Tab-separated table of C-alpha atoms and ligand atoms in Angstrom:
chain	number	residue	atom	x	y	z
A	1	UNK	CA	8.057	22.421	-51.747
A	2	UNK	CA	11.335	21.365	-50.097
A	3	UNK	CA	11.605	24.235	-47.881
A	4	UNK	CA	7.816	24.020	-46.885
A	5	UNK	CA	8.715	20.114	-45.834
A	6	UNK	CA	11.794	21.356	-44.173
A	7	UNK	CA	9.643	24.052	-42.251
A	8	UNK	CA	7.464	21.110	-41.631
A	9	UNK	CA	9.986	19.083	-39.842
A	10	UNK	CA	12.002	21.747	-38.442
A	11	UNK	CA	8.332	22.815	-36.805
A	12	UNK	CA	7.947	18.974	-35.558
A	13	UNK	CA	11.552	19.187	-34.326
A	14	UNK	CA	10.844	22.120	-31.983
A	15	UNK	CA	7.123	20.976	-30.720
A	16	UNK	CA	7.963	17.697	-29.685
A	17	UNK	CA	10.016	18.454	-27.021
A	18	UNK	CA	7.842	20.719	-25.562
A	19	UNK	CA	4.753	18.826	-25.699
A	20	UNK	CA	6.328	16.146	-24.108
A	21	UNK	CA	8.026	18.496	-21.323
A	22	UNK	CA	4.814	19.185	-20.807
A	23	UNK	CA	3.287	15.587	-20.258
A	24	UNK	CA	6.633	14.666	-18.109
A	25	UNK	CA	6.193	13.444	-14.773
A	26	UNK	CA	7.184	15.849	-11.672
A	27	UNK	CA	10.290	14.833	-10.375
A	28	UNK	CA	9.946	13.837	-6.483
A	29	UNK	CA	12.382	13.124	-4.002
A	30	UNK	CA	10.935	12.373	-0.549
A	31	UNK	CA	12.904	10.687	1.686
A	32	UNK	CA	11.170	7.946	4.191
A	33	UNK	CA	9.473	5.102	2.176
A	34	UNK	CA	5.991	6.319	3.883
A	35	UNK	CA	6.385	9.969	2.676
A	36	UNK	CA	7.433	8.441	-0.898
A	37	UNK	CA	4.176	5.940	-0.897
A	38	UNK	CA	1.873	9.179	-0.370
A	39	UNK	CA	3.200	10.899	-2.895
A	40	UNK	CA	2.813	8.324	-5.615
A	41	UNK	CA	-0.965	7.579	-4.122
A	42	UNK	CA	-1.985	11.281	-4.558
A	43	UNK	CA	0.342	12.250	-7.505
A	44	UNK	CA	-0.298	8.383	-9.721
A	45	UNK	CA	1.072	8.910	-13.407
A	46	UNK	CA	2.136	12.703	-12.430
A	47	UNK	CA	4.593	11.908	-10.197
A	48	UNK	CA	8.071	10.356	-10.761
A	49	UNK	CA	8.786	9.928	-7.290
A	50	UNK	CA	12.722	8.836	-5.677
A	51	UNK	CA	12.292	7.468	-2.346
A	52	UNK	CA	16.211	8.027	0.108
A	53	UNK	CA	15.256	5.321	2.443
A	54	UNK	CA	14.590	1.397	1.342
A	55	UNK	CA	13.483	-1.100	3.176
A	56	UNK	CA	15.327	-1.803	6.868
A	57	UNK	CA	16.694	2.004	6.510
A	58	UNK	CA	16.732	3.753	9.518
A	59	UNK	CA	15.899	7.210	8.874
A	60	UNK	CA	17.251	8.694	12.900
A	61	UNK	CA	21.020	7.645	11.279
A	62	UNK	CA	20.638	8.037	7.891
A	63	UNK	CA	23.166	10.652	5.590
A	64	UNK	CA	22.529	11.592	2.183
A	65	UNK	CA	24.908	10.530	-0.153
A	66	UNK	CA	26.408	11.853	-3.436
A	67	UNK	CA	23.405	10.268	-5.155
A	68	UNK	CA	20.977	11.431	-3.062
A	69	UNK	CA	22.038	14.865	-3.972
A	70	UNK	CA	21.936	14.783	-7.544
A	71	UNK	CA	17.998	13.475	-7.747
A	72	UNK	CA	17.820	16.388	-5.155
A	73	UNK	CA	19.318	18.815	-7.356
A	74	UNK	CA	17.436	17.489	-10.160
A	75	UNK	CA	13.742	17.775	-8.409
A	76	UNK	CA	10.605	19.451	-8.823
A	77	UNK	CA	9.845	18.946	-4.891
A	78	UNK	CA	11.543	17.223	-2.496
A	79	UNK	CA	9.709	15.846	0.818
A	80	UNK	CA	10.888	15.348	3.975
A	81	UNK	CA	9.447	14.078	7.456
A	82	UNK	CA	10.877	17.063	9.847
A	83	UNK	CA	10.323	16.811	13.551
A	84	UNK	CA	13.812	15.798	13.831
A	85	UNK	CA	13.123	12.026	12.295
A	86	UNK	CA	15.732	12.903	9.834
A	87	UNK	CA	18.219	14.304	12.338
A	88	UNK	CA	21.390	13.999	10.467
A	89	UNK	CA	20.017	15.860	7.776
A	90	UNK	CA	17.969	18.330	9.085
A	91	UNK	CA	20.921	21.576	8.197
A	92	UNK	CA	21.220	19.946	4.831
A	93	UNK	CA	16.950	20.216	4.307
A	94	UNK	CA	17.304	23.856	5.860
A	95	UNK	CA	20.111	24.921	3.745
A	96	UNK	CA	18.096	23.055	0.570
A	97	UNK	CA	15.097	24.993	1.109
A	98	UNK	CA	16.516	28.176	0.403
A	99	UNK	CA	17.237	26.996	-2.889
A	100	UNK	CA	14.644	24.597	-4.181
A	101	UNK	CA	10.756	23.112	-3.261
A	102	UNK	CA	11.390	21.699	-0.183
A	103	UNK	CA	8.819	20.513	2.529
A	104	UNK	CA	8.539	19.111	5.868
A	105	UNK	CA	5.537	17.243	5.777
A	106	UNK	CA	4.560	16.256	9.104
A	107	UNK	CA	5.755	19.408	10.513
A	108	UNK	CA	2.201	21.345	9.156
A	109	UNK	CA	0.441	19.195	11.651
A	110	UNK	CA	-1.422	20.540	14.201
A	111	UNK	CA	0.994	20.522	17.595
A	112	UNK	CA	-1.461	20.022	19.877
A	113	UNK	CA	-1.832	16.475	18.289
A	114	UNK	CA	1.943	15.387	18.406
A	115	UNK	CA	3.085	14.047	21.625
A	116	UNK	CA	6.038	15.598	23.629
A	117	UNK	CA	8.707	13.163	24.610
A	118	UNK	CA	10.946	12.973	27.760
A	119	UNK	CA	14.335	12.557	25.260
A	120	UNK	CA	13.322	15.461	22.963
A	121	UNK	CA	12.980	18.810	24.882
A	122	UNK	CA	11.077	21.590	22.796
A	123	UNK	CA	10.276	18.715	20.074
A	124	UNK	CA	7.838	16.041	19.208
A	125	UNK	CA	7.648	12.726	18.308
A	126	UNK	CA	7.884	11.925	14.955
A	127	UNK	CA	6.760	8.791	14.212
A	128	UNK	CA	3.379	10.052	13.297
A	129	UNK	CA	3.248	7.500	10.118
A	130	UNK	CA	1.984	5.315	13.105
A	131	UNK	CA	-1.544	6.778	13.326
A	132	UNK	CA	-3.815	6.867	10.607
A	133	UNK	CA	-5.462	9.366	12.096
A	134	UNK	CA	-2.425	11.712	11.685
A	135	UNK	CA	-1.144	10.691	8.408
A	136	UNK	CA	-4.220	11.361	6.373
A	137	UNK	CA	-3.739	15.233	7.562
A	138	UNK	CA	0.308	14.248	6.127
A	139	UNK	CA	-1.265	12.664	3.051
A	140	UNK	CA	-3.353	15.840	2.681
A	141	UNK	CA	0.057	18.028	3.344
A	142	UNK	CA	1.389	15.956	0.585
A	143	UNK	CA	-1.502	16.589	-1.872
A	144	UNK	CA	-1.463	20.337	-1.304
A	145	UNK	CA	2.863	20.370	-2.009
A	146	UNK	CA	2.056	18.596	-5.227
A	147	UNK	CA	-0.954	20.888	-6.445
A	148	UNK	CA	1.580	24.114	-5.591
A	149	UNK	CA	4.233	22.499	-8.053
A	150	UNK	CA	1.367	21.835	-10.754
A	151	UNK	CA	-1.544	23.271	-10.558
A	152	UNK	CA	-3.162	21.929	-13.379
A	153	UNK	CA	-2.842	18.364	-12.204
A	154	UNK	CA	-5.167	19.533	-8.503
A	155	UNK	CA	-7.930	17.382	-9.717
A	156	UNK	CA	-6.200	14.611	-10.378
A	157	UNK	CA	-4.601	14.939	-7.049
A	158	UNK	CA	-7.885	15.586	-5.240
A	159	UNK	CA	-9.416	12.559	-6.838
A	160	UNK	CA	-6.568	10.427	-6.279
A	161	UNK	CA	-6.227	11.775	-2.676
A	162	UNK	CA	-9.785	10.938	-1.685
A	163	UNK	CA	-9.033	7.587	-2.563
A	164	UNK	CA	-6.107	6.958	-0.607
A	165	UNK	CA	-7.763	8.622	2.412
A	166	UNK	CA	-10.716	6.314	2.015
A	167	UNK	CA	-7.939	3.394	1.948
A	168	UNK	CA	-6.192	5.005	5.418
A	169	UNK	CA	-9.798	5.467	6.880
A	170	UNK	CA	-10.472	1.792	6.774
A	171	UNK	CA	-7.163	0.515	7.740
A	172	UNK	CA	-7.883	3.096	10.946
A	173	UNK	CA	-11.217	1.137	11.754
A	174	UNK	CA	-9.619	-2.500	11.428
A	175	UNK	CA	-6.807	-1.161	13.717
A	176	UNK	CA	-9.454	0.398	16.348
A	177	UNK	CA	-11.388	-2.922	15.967
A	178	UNK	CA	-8.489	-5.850	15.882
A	179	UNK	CA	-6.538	-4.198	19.131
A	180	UNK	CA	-9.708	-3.607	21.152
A	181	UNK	CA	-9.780	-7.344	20.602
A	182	UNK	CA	-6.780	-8.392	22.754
A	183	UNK	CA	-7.239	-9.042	26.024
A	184	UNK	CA	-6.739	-5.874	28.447
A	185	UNK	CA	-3.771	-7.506	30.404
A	186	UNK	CA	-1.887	-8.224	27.356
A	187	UNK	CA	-2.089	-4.659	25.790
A	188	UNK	CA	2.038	-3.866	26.205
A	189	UNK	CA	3.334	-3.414	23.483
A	190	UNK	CA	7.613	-4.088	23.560
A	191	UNK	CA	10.153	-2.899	20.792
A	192	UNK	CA	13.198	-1.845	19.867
A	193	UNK	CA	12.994	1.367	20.248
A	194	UNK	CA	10.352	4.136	21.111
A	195	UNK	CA	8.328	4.318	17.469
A	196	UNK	CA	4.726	3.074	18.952
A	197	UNK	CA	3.802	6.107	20.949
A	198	UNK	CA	0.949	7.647	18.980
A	199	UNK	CA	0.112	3.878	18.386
A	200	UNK	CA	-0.318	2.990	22.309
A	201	UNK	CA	-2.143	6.277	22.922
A	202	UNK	CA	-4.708	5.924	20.118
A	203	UNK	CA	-5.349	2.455	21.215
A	204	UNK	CA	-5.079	2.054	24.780
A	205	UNK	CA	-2.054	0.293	24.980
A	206	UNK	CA	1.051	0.869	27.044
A	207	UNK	CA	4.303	0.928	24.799
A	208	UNK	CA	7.736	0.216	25.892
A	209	UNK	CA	11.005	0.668	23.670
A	210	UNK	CA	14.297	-0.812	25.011
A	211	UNK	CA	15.999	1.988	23.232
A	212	UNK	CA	14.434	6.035	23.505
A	213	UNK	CA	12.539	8.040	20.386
A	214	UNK	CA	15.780	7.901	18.474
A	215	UNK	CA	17.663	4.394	17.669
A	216	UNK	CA	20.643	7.077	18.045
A	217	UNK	CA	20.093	6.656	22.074
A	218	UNK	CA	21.597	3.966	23.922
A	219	UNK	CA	20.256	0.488	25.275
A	220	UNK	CA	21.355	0.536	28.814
A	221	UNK	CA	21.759	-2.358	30.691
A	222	UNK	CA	19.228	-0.751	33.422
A	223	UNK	CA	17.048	-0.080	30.837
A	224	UNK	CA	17.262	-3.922	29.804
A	225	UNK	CA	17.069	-4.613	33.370
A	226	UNK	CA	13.880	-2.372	34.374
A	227	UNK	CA	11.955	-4.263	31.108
A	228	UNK	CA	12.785	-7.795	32.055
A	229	UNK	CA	11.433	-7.081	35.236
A	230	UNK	CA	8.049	-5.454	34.132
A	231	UNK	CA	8.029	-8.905	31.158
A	232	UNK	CA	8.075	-11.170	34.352
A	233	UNK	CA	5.589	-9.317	36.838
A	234	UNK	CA	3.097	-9.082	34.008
A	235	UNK	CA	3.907	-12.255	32.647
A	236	UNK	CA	3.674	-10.973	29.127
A	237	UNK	CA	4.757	-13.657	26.142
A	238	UNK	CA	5.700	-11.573	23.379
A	239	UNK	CA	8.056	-8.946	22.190
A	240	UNK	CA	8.546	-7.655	19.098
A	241	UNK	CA	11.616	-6.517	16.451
A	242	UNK	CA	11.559	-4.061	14.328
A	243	UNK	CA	12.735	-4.142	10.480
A	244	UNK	CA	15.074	-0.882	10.942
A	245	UNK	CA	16.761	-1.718	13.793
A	246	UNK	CA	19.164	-4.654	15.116
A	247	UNK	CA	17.501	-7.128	17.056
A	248	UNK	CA	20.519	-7.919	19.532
A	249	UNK	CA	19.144	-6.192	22.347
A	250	UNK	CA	16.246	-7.446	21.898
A	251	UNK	CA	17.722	-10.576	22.371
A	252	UNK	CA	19.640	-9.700	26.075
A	253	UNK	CA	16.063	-8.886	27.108
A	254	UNK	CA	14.487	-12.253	26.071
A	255	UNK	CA	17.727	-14.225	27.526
A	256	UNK	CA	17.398	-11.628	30.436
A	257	UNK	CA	14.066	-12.925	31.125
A	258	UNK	CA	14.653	-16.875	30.729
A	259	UNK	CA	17.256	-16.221	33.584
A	260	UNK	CA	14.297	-15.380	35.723
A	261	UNK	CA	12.323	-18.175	34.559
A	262	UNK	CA	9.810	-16.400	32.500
A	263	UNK	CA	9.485	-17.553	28.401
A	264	UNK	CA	9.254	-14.517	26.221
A	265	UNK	CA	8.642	-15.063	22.505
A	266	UNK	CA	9.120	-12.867	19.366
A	267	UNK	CA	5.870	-11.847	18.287
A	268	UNK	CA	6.916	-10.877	14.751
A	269	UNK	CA	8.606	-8.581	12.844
A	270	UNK	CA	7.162	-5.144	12.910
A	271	UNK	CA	7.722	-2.050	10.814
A	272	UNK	CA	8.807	0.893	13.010
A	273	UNK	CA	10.143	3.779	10.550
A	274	UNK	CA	11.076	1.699	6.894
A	275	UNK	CA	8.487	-0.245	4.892
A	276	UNK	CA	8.499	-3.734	3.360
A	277	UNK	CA	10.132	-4.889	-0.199
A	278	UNK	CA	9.239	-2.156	-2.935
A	279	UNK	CA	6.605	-3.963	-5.058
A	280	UNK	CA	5.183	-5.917	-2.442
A	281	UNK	CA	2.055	-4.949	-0.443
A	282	UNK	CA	3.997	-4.052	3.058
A	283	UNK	CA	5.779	-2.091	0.636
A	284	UNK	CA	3.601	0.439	0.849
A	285	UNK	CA	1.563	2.552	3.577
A	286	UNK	CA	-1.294	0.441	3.887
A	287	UNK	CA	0.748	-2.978	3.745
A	288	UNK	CA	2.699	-1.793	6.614
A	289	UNK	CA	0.309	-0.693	8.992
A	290	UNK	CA	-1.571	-3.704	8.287
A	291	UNK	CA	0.807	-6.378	8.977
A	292	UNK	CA	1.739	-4.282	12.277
A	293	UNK	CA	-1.817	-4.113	12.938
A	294	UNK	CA	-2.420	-7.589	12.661
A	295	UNK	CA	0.984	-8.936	13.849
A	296	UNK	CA	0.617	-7.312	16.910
A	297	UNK	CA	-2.949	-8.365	17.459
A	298	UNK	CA	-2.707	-11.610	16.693
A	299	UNK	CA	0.380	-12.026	18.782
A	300	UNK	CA	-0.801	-10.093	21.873
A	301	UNK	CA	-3.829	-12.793	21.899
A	302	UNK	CA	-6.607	-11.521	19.180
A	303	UNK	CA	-8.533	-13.322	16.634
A	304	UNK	CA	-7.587	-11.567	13.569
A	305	UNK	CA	-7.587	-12.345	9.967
A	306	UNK	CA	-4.947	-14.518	8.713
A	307	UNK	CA	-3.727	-12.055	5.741
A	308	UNK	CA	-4.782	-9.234	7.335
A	309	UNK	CA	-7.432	-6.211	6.073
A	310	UNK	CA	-7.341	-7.102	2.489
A	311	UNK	CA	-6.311	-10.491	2.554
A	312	UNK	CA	-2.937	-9.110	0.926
A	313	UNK	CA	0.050	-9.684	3.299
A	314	UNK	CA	2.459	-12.106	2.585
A	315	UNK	CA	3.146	-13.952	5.747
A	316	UNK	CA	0.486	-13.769	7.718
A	317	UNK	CA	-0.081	-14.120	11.180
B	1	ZN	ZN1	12.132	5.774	14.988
């Protein structure tokens, strides 16, 4: 009788872990905000996802650190951008993928797609988080990574993946509608630095960074100097900073301009390549495309609506 109870619990000793090994979450690192959002839309309770980069991190600079590496170590799948966004740790991803589940998300897209860019020879530009167009195909990259790690789980990740693309589809029609609503003359978009492309191509708008497609590229003062110029002979109003990256030249161009006579104004705060506070709604994929959406609208001269797509942002325009 003992030894069948001992049996009994020795049994219940030995199943438990594996049933709940079983049930445990996949561990995933990815490493932009964005990339870490899709991942716990598509992957929901199956996913125990580690995003690198918080809020106001730019991800052209950024290093991994000795933390970094251990949830790397640690992972079932680790996700990355690629198209050199994460420049400084591109080796490190190369060397990683020899070694674990590694994958560069936005690299599977279609290259006829991505736009080329004068500072990149041979590459594209990466900020393709910017079009909702592309980043459902990401969203979709991200949903097929997650059903190769566990395959049991593809339904739940098709289900939960259809949803979130039905989310992106309808942020993608407010966009098309609230920026056909500004007023052609005022459809310039200025920032800190070149993260708007596929943004001002999908829309119609012409997009001018003070800095290049990396925030690793200097401001020069002609640079500074050519913008002013083009802010006075169009007579545009606003400009606009980004969350990831200082503000200061920003600021020489807006002085820059007042010397000439012309009044520029900050049109808001917009999200280039890092998303808002984690647990708030620009802290995720939808939140932040919404508030740019409807920042830049609203600033550029559009009627838009106050909290944006789903009524959800926090300071609205
Ligand atoms: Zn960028």
């Amino acid at each position: 009788m003992i030894r069948r109870q001992f049996l009994a619990a020795l049994a219940f000793v030995v199943a438990t872990p594996i049933a709940a090994w079983a049930e445990a979450p996949l561990k995933v690192v990815a490493t932009t905000g964005m990339i870490a959002d899709a991942a716990r839309q598509v992957g929901g309770d199956q996913v125990d996802v580690k995003g690198l980069m918080g809020p106001g991190v730019d991800p052209h600079a950024y290093r991994q650190t000795r933390s970094d590496i251990v949830a790397m170590t640690r992972a079932d799948l680790i996700l990355w951008n690629g198209l050199y966004l994460e420049a400084q740790m591109e080796e490190f991803f190369h060397d990683l993928a020899r070694k674990r589940s590694v994958v560069a998300v936005a690299e599977g897209l279609d290259k006829s797609r991505l736009r080329a860019h004068d500072d990149y020879a041979d590459k594209f530009d990466p900020h393709v988080w910017m079009s909702p167009a592309l980043w459902r195909d990401v969203v979709v990259e991200v949903q097929n990574a997650l059903t190769q790690a566990r395959p049991e789980a593809a339904d739940v990740f098709a289900a939960n993946a259809a949803n979130h693309l039905a989310e992106i589809d309808a942020l993608k029609a407010y966009a098309d509608q609230a920026l056909a609503a500004v007023p052609e003359n005022n459809r310039v978009l200025v920032t800190a630095h070149d993260a708007f492309g596929y943004f001002g191509a999908e829309h119609g708008y012409e997009v001018m960074g003070i800095q290049g497609i990396s925030t690793q590229s200097e401001a020069g003062l002609n640079r500074i100097g050519e913008l002013v110029d083009t802010l006075v002979d169009k007579q545009l109003k606003a400009v606009f900073v980004e969350s990831s990256v200082s503000d200061r030249s920003m600021r020489a161009l807006i002085e820059g301009a007042a010397t000439k006579g012309h009044d520029v104004a900050i049109g808001g705060e917009l999200y280039s390549d890092a998303m808002g506070e984690p647990g708030t709604y620009e802290g995720t994929y939808v939140g932040m495309l919404d508030h740019n959406i409807t920042v830049i609208a609203g600033a550029l001269g559009a009627e838009v609506p106050q909290r944006g797509l789903n009524g959800k942002l926090s300071a609205g325009f």
